[in-house]
JSON list of C-alpha atoms in Angstrom, two decimals:
[
{"chain": "E", "resi": 6, "resn": "ASN", "atom": "CA", "xyz": [0.07, 98.01, -50.16]},
{"chain": "E", "resi": 7, "resn": "GLY", "atom": "CA", "xyz": [3.19, 95.99, -52.17]},
{"chain": "E", "resi": 8, "resn": "GLU", "atom": "CA", "xyz": [0.68, 94.94, -54.93]},
{"chain": "E", "resi": 9, "resn": "SER", "atom": "CA", "xyz": [-0.17, 98.90, -55.62]},
{"chain": "E", "resi": 10, "resn": "ARG", "atom": "CA", "xyz": [3.29, 100.22, -55.43]},
{"chain": "E", "resi": 11, "resn": "ILE", "atom": "CA", "xyz": [4.07, 97.45, -58.45]},
{"chain": "E", "resi": 12, "resn": "ILE", "atom": "CA", "xyz": [0.70, 98.06, -60.40]},
{"chain": "E", "resi": 13, "resn": "ARG", "atom": "CA", "xyz": [1.84, 102.16, -60.65]},
{"chain": "E", "resi": 14, "resn": "SER", "atom": "CA", "xyz": [5.70, 101.25, -61.09]},
{"chain": "E", "resi": 15, "resn": "ALA", "atom": "CA", "xyz": [4.71, 99.16, -64.44]},
{"chain": "E", "resi": 16, "resn": "ALA", "atom": "CA", "xyz": [2.13, 101.41, -65.10]},
{"chain": "E", "resi": 17, "resn": "ALA", "atom": "CA", "xyz": [4.67, 104.50, -65.67]},
{"chain": "E", "resi": 18, "resn": "VAL", "atom": "CA", "xyz": [7.37, 101.72, -67.03]},
{"chain": "E", "resi": 19, "resn": "TYR", "atom": "CA", "xyz": [4.22, 101.14, -69.80]},
{"chain": "E", "resi": 20, "resn": "PHE", "atom": "CA", "xyz": [3.94, 104.53, -70.47]},
{"chain": "E", "resi": 21, "resn": "LYS", "atom": "CA", "xyz": [7.06, 105.95, -70.67]},
{"chain": "E", "resi": 22, "resn": "ASN", "atom": "CA", "xyz": [7.79, 102.57, -73.38]},
{"chain": "E", "resi": 23, "resn": "LEU", "atom": "CA", "xyz": [4.83, 103.97, -75.20]},
{"chain": "E", "resi": 24, "resn": "VAL", "atom": "CA", "xyz": [5.95, 107.62, -75.75]},
{"chain": "E", "resi": 25, "resn": "LYS", "atom": "CA", "xyz": [9.68, 106.48, -76.42]},
{"chain": "E", "resi": 26, "resn": "LYS", "atom": "CA", "xyz": [8.17, 104.26, -79.77]},
{"chain": "E", "resi": 27, "resn": "GLY", "atom": "CA", "xyz": [5.24, 106.58, -80.51]},
{"chain": "E", "resi": 28, "resn": "TRP", "atom": "CA", "xyz": [5.71, 110.26, -79.65]},
{"chain": "E", "resi": 29, "resn": "SER", "atom": "CA", "xyz": [8.25, 111.07, -82.77]},
{"chain": "E", "resi": 30, "resn": "LEU", "atom": "CA", "xyz": [9.13, 109.53, -85.58]},
{"chain": "E", "resi": 31, "resn": "HIS", "atom": "CA", "xyz": [12.61, 111.08, -84.83]},
{"chain": "E", "resi": 32, "resn": "LEU", "atom": "CA", "xyz": [13.17, 108.83, -82.46]},
{"chain": "E", "resi": 33, "resn": "ASN", "atom": "CA", "xyz": [11.21, 105.58, -83.85]},
{"chain": "E", "resi": 34, "resn": "GLN", "atom": "CA", "xyz": [13.26, 105.85, -86.77]},
{"chain": "E", "resi": 35, "resn": "GLN", "atom": "CA", "xyz": [16.25, 104.91, -83.75]},
{"chain": "E", "resi": 36, "resn": "ALA", "atom": "CA", "xyz": [13.88, 101.33, -83.32]},
{"chain": "E", "resi": 37, "resn": "PRO", "atom": "CA", "xyz": [15.60, 98.61, -84.50]},
{"chain": "E", "resi": 38, "resn": "ASN", "atom": "CA", "xyz": [12.00, 96.92, -85.43]},
{"chain": "E", "resi": 39, "resn": "ASN", "atom": "CA", "xyz": [9.81, 99.51, -87.28]},
{"chain": "E", "resi": 40, "resn": "ASN", "atom": "CA", "xyz": [6.54, 96.87, -85.46]},
{"chain": "E", "resi": 41, "resn": "GLU", "atom": "CA", "xyz": [7.54, 98.64, -82.35]},
{"chain": "E", "resi": 42, "resn": "GLN", "atom": "CA", "xyz": [6.29, 102.25, -83.94]},
{"chain": "E", "resi": 43, "resn": "ILE", "atom": "CA", "xyz": [3.20, 103.14, -82.35]},
{"chain": "E", "resi": 44, "resn": "ASP", "atom": "CA", "xyz": [0.88, 105.65, -83.60]},
{"chain": "E", "resi": 45, "resn": "ILE", "atom": "CA", "xyz": [0.23, 108.73, -80.81]},
{"chain": "E", "resi": 46, "resn": "SER", "atom": "CA", "xyz": [-2.84, 110.42, -82.05]},
{"chain": "E", "resi": 47, "resn": "LYS", "atom": "CA", "xyz": [-2.21, 114.03, -81.90]},
{"chain": "E", "resi": 48, "resn": "GLU", "atom": "CA", "xyz": [-5.18, 114.71, -79.41]},
{"chain": "E", "resi": 49, "resn": "ASP", "atom": "CA", "xyz": [-3.93, 112.13, -77.08]},
{"chain": "E", "resi": 50, "resn": "ARG", "atom": "CA", "xyz": [-0.32, 114.31, -77.43]},
{"chain": "E", "resi": 51, "resn": "GLU", "atom": "CA", "xyz": [-1.80, 117.55, -76.67]},
{"chain": "E", "resi": 52, "resn": "ALA", "atom": "CA", "xyz": [-4.28, 115.66, -73.91]},
{"chain": "E", "resi": 53, "resn": "ILE", "atom": "CA", "xyz": [-0.89, 114.07, -72.27]},
{"chain": "E", "resi": 54, "resn": "LYS", "atom": "CA", "xyz": [1.22, 117.88, -72.76]},
{"chain": "E", "resi": 55, "resn": "GLN", "atom": "CA", "xyz": [-1.71, 119.00, -71.14]},
{"chain": "E", "resi": 56, "resn": "HIS", "atom": "CA", "xyz": [-1.28, 116.92, -68.09]},
{"chain": "E", "resi": 57, "resn": "MET", "atom": "CA", "xyz": [2.47, 115.40, -68.08]},
{"chain": "E", "resi": 58, "resn": "VAL", "atom": "CA", "xyz": [3.68, 118.42, -65.66]},
{"chain": "E", "resi": 59, "resn": "THR", "atom": "CA", "xyz": [1.24, 118.32, -63.43]},
{"chain": "E", "resi": 60, "resn": "LEU", "atom": "CA", "xyz": [1.42, 114.44, -63.30]},
{"chain": "E", "resi": 61, "resn": "VAL", "atom": "CA", "xyz": [5.17, 114.83, -62.43]},
{"chain": "E", "resi": 62, "resn": "CYS", "atom": "CA", "xyz": [4.94, 116.85, -59.73]},
{"chain": "E", "resi": 63, "resn": "GLU", "atom": "CA", "xyz": [2.33, 115.15, -57.98]},
{"chain": "E", "resi": 64, "resn": "CYS", "atom": "CA", "xyz": [4.11, 111.69, -57.68]},
{"chain": "E", "resi": 65, "resn": "GLY", "atom": "CA", "xyz": [6.28, 112.70, -56.30]},
{"chain": "E", "resi": 66, "resn": "ARG", "atom": "CA", "xyz": [6.16, 110.19, -53.46]},
{"chain": "E", "resi": 67, "resn": "TYR", "atom": "CA", "xyz": [6.76, 107.85, -56.23]},
{"chain": "E", "resi": 68, "resn": "GLY", "atom": "CA", "xyz": [10.48, 107.82, -56.82]},
{"chain": "E", "resi": 69, "resn": "ASP", "atom": "CA", "xyz": [10.12, 105.48, -59.09]},
{"chain": "E", "resi": 70, "resn": "VAL", "atom": "CA", "xyz": [7.01, 106.40, -60.84]},
{"chain": "E", "resi": 71, "resn": "MET", "atom": "CA", "xyz": [8.62, 110.03, -60.85]},
{"chain": "E", "resi": 72, "resn": "LYS", "atom": "CA", "xyz": [11.98, 109.10, -62.53]},
{"chain": "E", "resi": 73, "resn": "GLN", "atom": "CA", "xyz": [9.51, 106.95, -65.18]},
{"chain": "E", "resi": 74, "resn": "LEU", "atom": "CA", "xyz": [7.55, 110.13, -65.88]},
{"chain": "E", "resi": 75, "resn": "SER", "atom": "CA", "xyz": [9.80, 112.26, -65.86]},
{"chain": "E", "resi": 76, "resn": "ALA", "atom": "CA", "xyz": [11.55, 110.42, -68.58]},
{"chain": "E", "resi": 77, "resn": "ALA", "atom": "CA", "xyz": [8.32, 110.08, -70.51]},
{"chain": "E", "resi": 78, "resn": "LEU", "atom": "CA", "xyz": [8.59, 114.27, -70.17]},
{"chain": "E", "resi": 79, "resn": "VAL", "atom": "CA", "xyz": [12.28, 114.81, -71.69]},
{"chain": "E", "resi": 80, "resn": "ILE", "atom": "CA", "xyz": [11.24, 112.74, -74.36]},
{"chain": "E", "resi": 81, "resn": "ILE", "atom": "CA", "xyz": [8.65, 114.61, -75.23]},
{"chain": "E", "resi": 82, "resn": "SER", "atom": "CA", "xyz": [10.21, 117.63, -74.10]},
{"chain": "E", "resi": 83, "resn": "ALA", "atom": "CA", "xyz": [13.02, 117.11, -76.86]},
{"chain": "E", "resi": 84, "resn": "SER", "atom": "CA", "xyz": [10.32, 116.04, -79.88]},
{"chain": "E", "resi": 85, "resn": "ASP", "atom": "CA", "xyz": [8.08, 119.41, -78.84]},
{"chain": "E", "resi": 86, "resn": "PHE", "atom": "CA", "xyz": [9.27, 122.09, -77.19]},
{"chain": "E", "resi": 87, "resn": "PRO", "atom": "CA", "xyz": [9.47, 125.15, -78.45]},
{"chain": "E", "resi": 88, "resn": "LYS", "atom": "CA", "xyz": [7.68, 125.02, -80.95]},
{"chain": "E", "resi": 89, "resn": "ASN", "atom": "CA", "xyz": [4.85, 122.61, -80.43]},
{"chain": "E", "resi": 90, "resn": "TRP", "atom": "CA", "xyz": [4.71, 123.41, -76.91]},
{"chain": "E", "resi": 91, "resn": "PRO", "atom": "CA", "xyz": [4.95, 126.93, -76.37]},
{"chain": "E", "resi": 92, "resn": "ASN", "atom": "CA", "xyz": [4.38, 126.79, -72.43]},
{"chain": "E", "resi": 93, "resn": "LEU", "atom": "CA", "xyz": [6.18, 123.80, -70.75]},
{"chain": "E", "resi": 94, "resn": "LEU", "atom": "CA", "xyz": [8.80, 126.27, -69.39]},
{"chain": "E", "resi": 95, "resn": "PRO", "atom": "CA", "xyz": [6.60, 128.72, -67.97]},
{"chain": "E", "resi": 96, "resn": "GLU", "atom": "CA", "xyz": [4.45, 126.09, -66.40]},
{"chain": "E", "resi": 97, "resn": "ILE", "atom": "CA", "xyz": [7.48, 124.39, -65.21]},
{"chain": "E", "resi": 98, "resn": "VAL", "atom": "CA", "xyz": [8.57, 128.13, -63.72]},
{"chain": "E", "resi": 99, "resn": "GLN", "atom": "CA", "xyz": [5.14, 128.81, -62.68]},
{"chain": "E", "resi": 100, "resn": "ARG", "atom": "CA", "xyz": [5.01, 125.26, -61.07]},
{"chain": "E", "resi": 101, "resn": "LEU", "atom": "CA", "xyz": [8.68, 126.46, -59.14]},
{"chain": "E", "resi": 102, "resn": "GLU", "atom": "CA", "xyz": [7.51, 129.42, -58.33]},
{"chain": "E", "resi": 103, "resn": "HIS", "atom": "CA", "xyz": [4.71, 128.97, -56.98]},
{"chain": "E", "resi": 104, "resn": "SER", "atom": "CA", "xyz": [5.84, 125.50, -54.58]},
{"chain": "E", "resi": 105, "resn": "ILE", "atom": "CA", "xyz": [6.92, 124.91, -51.45]},
{"chain": "E", "resi": 106, "resn": "GLU", "atom": "CA", "xyz": [6.32, 121.22, -51.61]},
{"chain": "E", "resi": 107, "resn": "LEU", "atom": "CA", "xyz": [10.00, 119.46, -51.86]},
{"chain": "E", "resi": 108, "resn": "ARG", "atom": "CA", "xyz": [8.53, 116.49, -53.62]},
{"chain": "E", "resi": 109, "resn": "ILE", "atom": "CA", "xyz": [7.12, 119.04, -56.42]},
{"chain": "E", "resi": 110, "resn": "ILE", "atom": "CA", "xyz": [10.53, 120.70, -56.56]},
{"chain": "E", "resi": 111, "resn": "LEU", "atom": "CA", "xyz": [12.36, 117.97, -57.01]},
{"chain": "E", "resi": 112, "resn": "GLY", "atom": "CA", "xyz": [10.00, 116.77, -59.60]},
{"chain": "E", "resi": 113, "resn": "MET", "atom": "CA", "xyz": [10.65, 119.59, -61.79]},
{"chain": "E", "resi": 114, "resn": "LEU", "atom": "CA", "xyz": [14.46, 119.81, -61.32]},
{"chain": "E", "resi": 115, "resn": "ILE", "atom": "CA", "xyz": [14.71, 115.72, -62.24]},
{"chain": "E", "resi": 116, "resn": "THR", "atom": "CA", "xyz": [13.08, 116.63, -65.53]},
{"chain": "E", "resi": 117, "resn": "ALA", "atom": "CA", "xyz": [14.59, 120.25, -66.04]},
{"chain": "E", "resi": 118, "resn": "ASN", "atom": "CA", "xyz": [17.87, 118.11, -65.84]}
]
């Protein structure tokens, strides 16, 4: 229903903004106000990276959510790939090779762009 769509969208925007403000020190230095910095623990970072590609693939039917999660994935990969996220590219390639679903392919292509 409409309320669920709004909640999904708001959650995706919140998550993307959380990643934007808290993922890497380099990105945080660009924030105009240091109070905007968010500390994301190492354990949370690893858990996010473990599920991020799957989340982008699975939310394909929700275009607005997919765009926000793809943006978060781009931020994370800009910070962590390849040194701190060596399995990102193999995971994306594996998703593309074994998927016949257009939404999964689209999610990976948006992310790769």
